[in-house]
Amino acid sequence: MALLGISLIVASVVLLILRRPEWLQQFWRSLYRQASQNQLPRPPQRPIPRIEEPKPEDIDKVSEKKKKKEDEERIAVPEKKVVSPPPPPPPTVVIQENGTTDNPDSPREEQTTPKASAANPSDSVPAFTLSVPELPQQQPKVEEPAVTSSSLSTSTSSSSTASPSMMMPPPPLPVPAAARGGGGLSANLTRQPGTSTLPLPNRPSGGPLPNRGPGGGGGGGGGGSGGLFPPPTHSTKPAKPSRAVVLTPGHSPLDWARLSGHPTADLRGLPKETPYLRVTPSILKKMTGRKGKDAWMVLGGRVYNITPYIPFHPGGEPELLRGAGRDGTKLFGEIHPWVNYEGMLAACLVGIYVSEEDGEAALAAAAAAAKSSGASTGEGMDEMD
Ligand code: HEM
């Protein structure tokens, strides 16, 4: 009889575990809540053995027999139920309750395995609420078209926040360029003083520019119709027509480079051993390239014999001789400052340009050198004396 009673008790316990009636789960919940309030970090499986009714260890052994009876009575459940009483889901659910302070719904508790379910979907949006306040701040700044600003959800707000930083400044308006077209002369002038950088980017996209007119460095004559893009120094219509001459064969710039570029080239027109001379103004003014004399020219404080270069000068002999017998530095710079005269005339270097006092000694030395060589330049030097 005792055995039968025990078996009945065990059977009832097992049945309770399997069926999990509603009142039992609520009972467990309340128990676990009390326990969790006492100490928060608590393993979920702790309260289980307390709640269980007094179960002697012997019962486990006997329960196998009683199991068959239960099958006959109610449900056909395999041996799992006795071997391992399933850990009740309520503990895990209770943990969630501590955070949300809400009681879970009863029908959801029927799940055997606890699943993460959004108990309060309305509360799970704090991440979006953070980005929301940024929208009203930046929308007035950007002034975007209606496409992006109309329907902006919280997710797209991040993209909208990135766009203003990437956006370029407002494009140059064509209107001021057109308005500026009226004042033809002011085109070049306005670029230099005030808006130094702004007009430049406008130029390619702004359509026709105002007339460059006679101002600037280039547009000399009728520059009114032309002058779209090139700056004044590179205008399509040069101020003066090209004065370049047709060089005779064998006198191209490349030929001059080949002739004067040789290391041993000596085109000074002086005896080879003659040192660099101190050329005074009185000497220089006689070396004009006329009357059988060489043409000397001062460029940058140095005196060059430009005689051998005459047939190579792209500007022609008359132009080149304009600077002969004098200091042609200024004239040279006015016409073609980009020309590297130092390199081109290195083999033609006679000496340095000095004052009369400083050049007396040099004059005597040069005269002596000229007498010893008897060259044509020697005659010139004699005349200088
Ligand atoms: C100071 C006296 C000089 C005058 C008045 C003079 C004048 C000229 C002129 C009118 C031109 C033609 C420019 C054109 O294409 O329209 C020219 C071109 C040229 N001259 Fe002279 N020149 C002088 C001295 C020199 C000297 C000493 C050299 C050599 C170092 C030289 C080298 C050149 C070169 C290389 C060109 C061609 C430039 C170019 O095409 O860009 N010139 N010169």
Short mmCIF file of N, CA, C and O and ligand atoms in Angstrom, two decimals, residues 240-245 253 256 297-299 304 306 309 312-324 326-333 335-336 338-345, ligand 1:
data_model
loop_
_atom_site.label_atom_id
_atom_site.label_comp_id
_atom_site.label_asym_id
_atom_site.label_seq_id
_atom_site.Cartn_x
_atom_site.Cartn_y
_atom_site.Cartn_z
N LYS A 240 51.52 92.40 -81.01
CA LYS A 240 52.28 92.76 -82.19
C LYS A 240 52.40 91.53 -83.09
O LYS A 240 52.51 90.41 -82.59
N PRO A 241 52.41 91.73 -84.35
CA PRO A 241 52.65 90.58 -85.24
C PRO A 241 54.05 90.05 -85.03
O PRO A 241 54.97 90.76 -84.63
N SER A 242 54.17 88.76 -85.28
CA SER A 242 55.45 88.12 -85.04
C SER A 242 56.54 88.77 -85.90
O SER A 242 56.37 88.99 -87.10
N ARG A 243 57.61 89.08 -85.25
CA ARG A 243 58.74 89.69 -85.95
C ARG A 243 59.85 88.68 -86.19
O ARG A 243 60.99 89.07 -86.45
N ALA A 244 59.49 87.43 -86.01
CA ALA A 244 60.49 86.40 -86.25
C ALA A 244 60.84 86.36 -87.74
O ALA A 244 59.97 86.53 -88.60
N VAL A 245 62.06 86.14 -88.01
CA VAL A 245 62.54 86.10 -89.39
C VAL A 245 62.79 84.66 -89.80
O VAL A 245 62.85 83.76 -88.96
N PRO A 253 67.85 77.29 -84.21
CA PRO A 253 68.23 77.25 -82.79
C PRO A 253 68.96 75.98 -82.42
O PRO A 253 69.87 76.00 -81.57
N TRP A 256 72.52 76.41 -83.46
CA TRP A 256 73.25 77.27 -82.50
C TRP A 256 73.57 76.49 -81.23
O TRP A 256 74.69 76.63 -80.68
N MET A 297 77.33 93.20 -76.32
CA MET A 297 76.08 93.61 -75.64
C MET A 297 76.18 93.23 -74.18
O MET A 297 76.69 92.15 -73.85
N VAL A 298 75.73 94.12 -73.37
CA VAL A 298 75.69 93.88 -71.93
C VAL A 298 74.33 93.30 -71.56
O VAL A 298 73.28 93.90 -71.86
N LEU A 299 74.37 92.18 -70.92
CA LEU A 299 73.14 91.54 -70.41
C LEU A 299 73.41 91.08 -68.97
O LEU A 299 74.28 90.24 -68.73
N TYR A 304 78.70 90.26 -73.68
CA TYR A 304 78.71 89.14 -74.63
C TYR A 304 79.04 89.66 -76.02
O TYR A 304 78.58 90.75 -76.43
N ILE A 306 77.94 89.16 -79.37
CA ILE A 306 76.78 88.56 -80.01
C ILE A 306 76.98 88.41 -81.52
O ILE A 306 76.06 88.00 -82.23
N TYR A 309 76.19 85.14 -83.06
CA TYR A 309 74.79 84.73 -82.92
C TYR A 309 73.88 85.44 -83.91
O TYR A 309 72.72 85.07 -84.08
N PHE A 312 71.81 83.49 -86.24
CA PHE A 312 70.94 82.52 -85.54
C PHE A 312 69.78 83.21 -84.81
O PHE A 312 68.92 82.53 -84.26
N HIS A 313 69.80 84.49 -84.75
CA HIS A 313 68.78 85.18 -83.96
C HIS A 313 67.42 85.10 -84.66
O HIS A 313 67.26 85.60 -85.79
N PRO A 314 66.45 84.54 -84.02
CA PRO A 314 65.14 84.41 -84.67
C PRO A 314 64.51 85.76 -84.98
O PRO A 314 63.68 85.86 -85.87
N GLY A 315 64.89 86.75 -84.25
CA GLY A 315 64.32 88.07 -84.50
C GLY A 315 65.02 88.85 -85.58
O GLY A 315 64.60 89.96 -85.90
N GLY A 316 66.07 88.26 -86.11
CA GLY A 316 66.77 88.94 -87.19
C GLY A 316 67.94 89.77 -86.68
O GLY A 316 68.04 90.08 -85.48
N GLU A 317 68.80 90.13 -87.64
CA GLU A 317 70.00 90.88 -87.29
C GLU A 317 69.69 92.30 -86.83
O GLU A 317 70.24 92.75 -85.81
N PRO A 318 68.85 93.01 -87.55
CA PRO A 318 68.61 94.40 -87.10
C PRO A 318 68.09 94.48 -85.68
O PRO A 318 68.48 95.36 -84.91
N GLU A 319 67.20 93.58 -85.36
CA GLU A 319 66.65 93.60 -83.99
C GLU A 319 67.74 93.30 -82.97
O GLU A 319 67.82 93.93 -81.92
N LEU A 320 68.55 92.33 -83.28
CA LEU A 320 69.58 91.96 -82.32
C LEU A 320 70.60 93.09 -82.14
O LEU A 320 71.06 93.37 -81.02
N LEU A 321 70.88 93.75 -83.22
CA LEU A 321 71.89 94.82 -83.13
C LEU A 321 71.35 96.07 -82.45
O LEU A 321 72.12 97.02 -82.23
N ARG A 322 70.11 96.10 -82.15
CA ARG A 322 69.59 97.22 -81.39
C ARG A 322 70.23 97.31 -80.01
O ARG A 322 70.30 98.40 -79.42
N GLY A 323 70.64 96.16 -79.54
CA GLY A 323 71.28 96.17 -78.23
C GLY A 323 72.78 96.13 -78.29
O GLY A 323 73.44 96.01 -77.24
N ALA A 324 73.33 96.22 -79.48
CA ALA A 324 74.78 96.14 -79.62
C ALA A 324 75.42 97.44 -79.17
O ALA A 324 74.90 98.54 -79.39
N ARG A 326 75.81 98.48 -76.19
CA ARG A 326 75.12 99.10 -75.06
C ARG A 326 74.61 98.03 -74.09
O ARG A 326 74.75 96.83 -74.37
N ASP A 327 73.98 98.50 -73.06
CA ASP A 327 73.38 97.56 -72.10
C ASP A 327 71.96 97.23 -72.59
O ASP A 327 71.05 98.07 -72.52
N GLY A 328 71.82 96.05 -73.10
CA GLY A 328 70.53 95.64 -73.67
C GLY A 328 69.68 94.83 -72.71
O GLY A 328 68.73 94.16 -73.14
N THR A 329 70.02 94.93 -71.44
CA THR A 329 69.27 94.09 -70.48
C THR A 329 67.78 94.45 -70.48
O THR A 329 66.92 93.57 -70.54
N LYS A 330 67.51 95.72 -70.44
CA LYS A 330 66.12 96.13 -70.37
C LYS A 330 65.38 95.79 -71.67
O LYS A 330 64.25 95.27 -71.65
N LEU A 331 66.03 96.07 -72.79
CA LEU A 331 65.39 95.78 -74.08
C LEU A 331 65.14 94.30 -74.25
O LEU A 331 64.09 93.88 -74.72
N PHE A 332 66.12 93.54 -73.85
CA PHE A 332 65.98 92.08 -73.93
C PHE A 332 64.80 91.61 -73.09
O PHE A 332 63.98 90.80 -73.52
N GLY A 333 64.71 92.13 -71.90
CA GLY A 333 63.62 91.70 -71.01
C GLY A 333 62.26 92.15 -71.49
O GLY A 333 61.25 91.50 -71.19
N ILE A 335 61.31 92.19 -74.58
CA ILE A 335 60.88 91.41 -75.75
C ILE A 335 60.71 89.94 -75.41
O ILE A 335 59.67 89.34 -75.65
N HIS A 336 61.69 89.35 -74.84
CA HIS A 336 61.61 87.90 -74.54
C HIS A 336 62.38 87.61 -73.26
O HIS A 336 63.51 87.10 -73.29
N TRP A 338 61.86 85.34 -71.33
CA TRP A 338 61.94 83.89 -71.08
C TRP A 338 63.15 83.24 -71.72
O TRP A 338 63.44 82.09 -71.46
N VAL A 339 63.83 83.98 -72.54
CA VAL A 339 64.98 83.39 -73.23
C VAL A 339 66.16 83.32 -72.27
O VAL A 339 66.50 84.28 -71.59
N ASN A 340 66.78 82.17 -72.22
CA ASN A 340 67.92 81.95 -71.33
C ASN A 340 69.20 82.38 -72.04
O ASN A 340 69.89 81.58 -72.66
N TYR A 341 69.47 83.65 -71.94
CA TYR A 341 70.65 84.17 -72.64
C TYR A 341 71.94 83.66 -72.03
O TYR A 341 72.97 83.52 -72.71
N GLU A 342 71.92 83.42 -70.73
CA GLU A 342 73.16 82.96 -70.09
C GLU A 342 73.62 81.63 -70.65
O GLU A 342 74.83 81.40 -70.86
N GLY A 343 72.67 80.77 -70.86
CA GLY A 343 73.05 79.47 -71.41
C GLY A 343 73.37 79.53 -72.88
O GLY A 343 74.30 78.86 -73.35
N MET A 344 72.62 80.37 -73.59
CA MET A 344 72.82 80.41 -75.03
C MET A 344 74.11 81.13 -75.41
O MET A 344 74.73 80.80 -76.43
N LEU A 345 74.49 82.09 -74.61
CA LEU A 345 75.66 82.90 -74.97
C LEU A 345 76.85 82.61 -74.05
O LEU A 345 77.74 83.47 -73.93
C1 HEM B 1 68.54 93.09 -76.95
C2 HEM B 1 68.47 92.97 -78.24
C3 HEM B 1 67.48 92.03 -78.84
C4 HEM B 1 66.38 92.33 -79.50
C5 HEM B 1 65.89 93.74 -79.79
C6 HEM B 1 65.73 91.14 -79.88
C7 HEM B 1 64.55 91.05 -80.57
C8 HEM B 1 63.91 89.91 -80.90
C9 HEM B 1 62.71 89.83 -81.63
C10 HEM B 1 61.97 91.00 -82.19
C11 HEM B 1 62.37 88.59 -81.72
C12 HEM B 1 61.21 88.02 -82.47
C13 HEM B 1 60.06 87.91 -81.53
C14 HEM B 1 58.92 87.33 -82.25
O1 HEM B 1 58.91 86.09 -82.44
O2 HEM B 1 58.03 88.08 -82.57
C15 HEM B 1 63.34 87.84 -81.03
C16 HEM B 1 63.28 86.51 -80.85
C17 HEM B 1 64.25 85.83 -80.21
N1 HEM B 1 65.42 86.34 -79.73
FE1 HEM B 1 65.93 88.20 -79.59
N2 HEM B 1 66.45 90.12 -79.45
C18 HEM B 1 67.52 90.60 -78.81
C19 HEM B 1 68.54 89.90 -78.23
C20 HEM B 1 68.59 88.56 -78.21
C21 HEM B 1 69.66 87.83 -77.69
C22 HEM B 1 70.96 88.44 -77.11
C23 HEM B 1 69.33 86.55 -77.80
C24 HEM B 1 70.14 85.38 -77.41
C25 HEM B 1 70.45 85.16 -76.16
C26 HEM B 1 68.05 86.49 -78.39
C27 HEM B 1 67.35 85.35 -78.61
C28 HEM B 1 66.11 85.30 -79.19
C29 HEM B 1 65.34 84.10 -79.32
C30 HEM B 1 65.74 82.73 -78.83
C31 HEM B 1 64.17 84.45 -79.95
C32 HEM B 1 63.01 83.55 -80.27
C33 HEM B 1 62.10 83.68 -79.09
C34 HEM B 1 60.86 82.92 -79.29
O3 HEM B 1 60.53 82.56 -80.40
O4 HEM B 1 60.20 82.75 -78.28
N3 HEM B 1 67.62 87.74 -78.63
N4 HEM B 1 64.28 88.67 -80.52
#
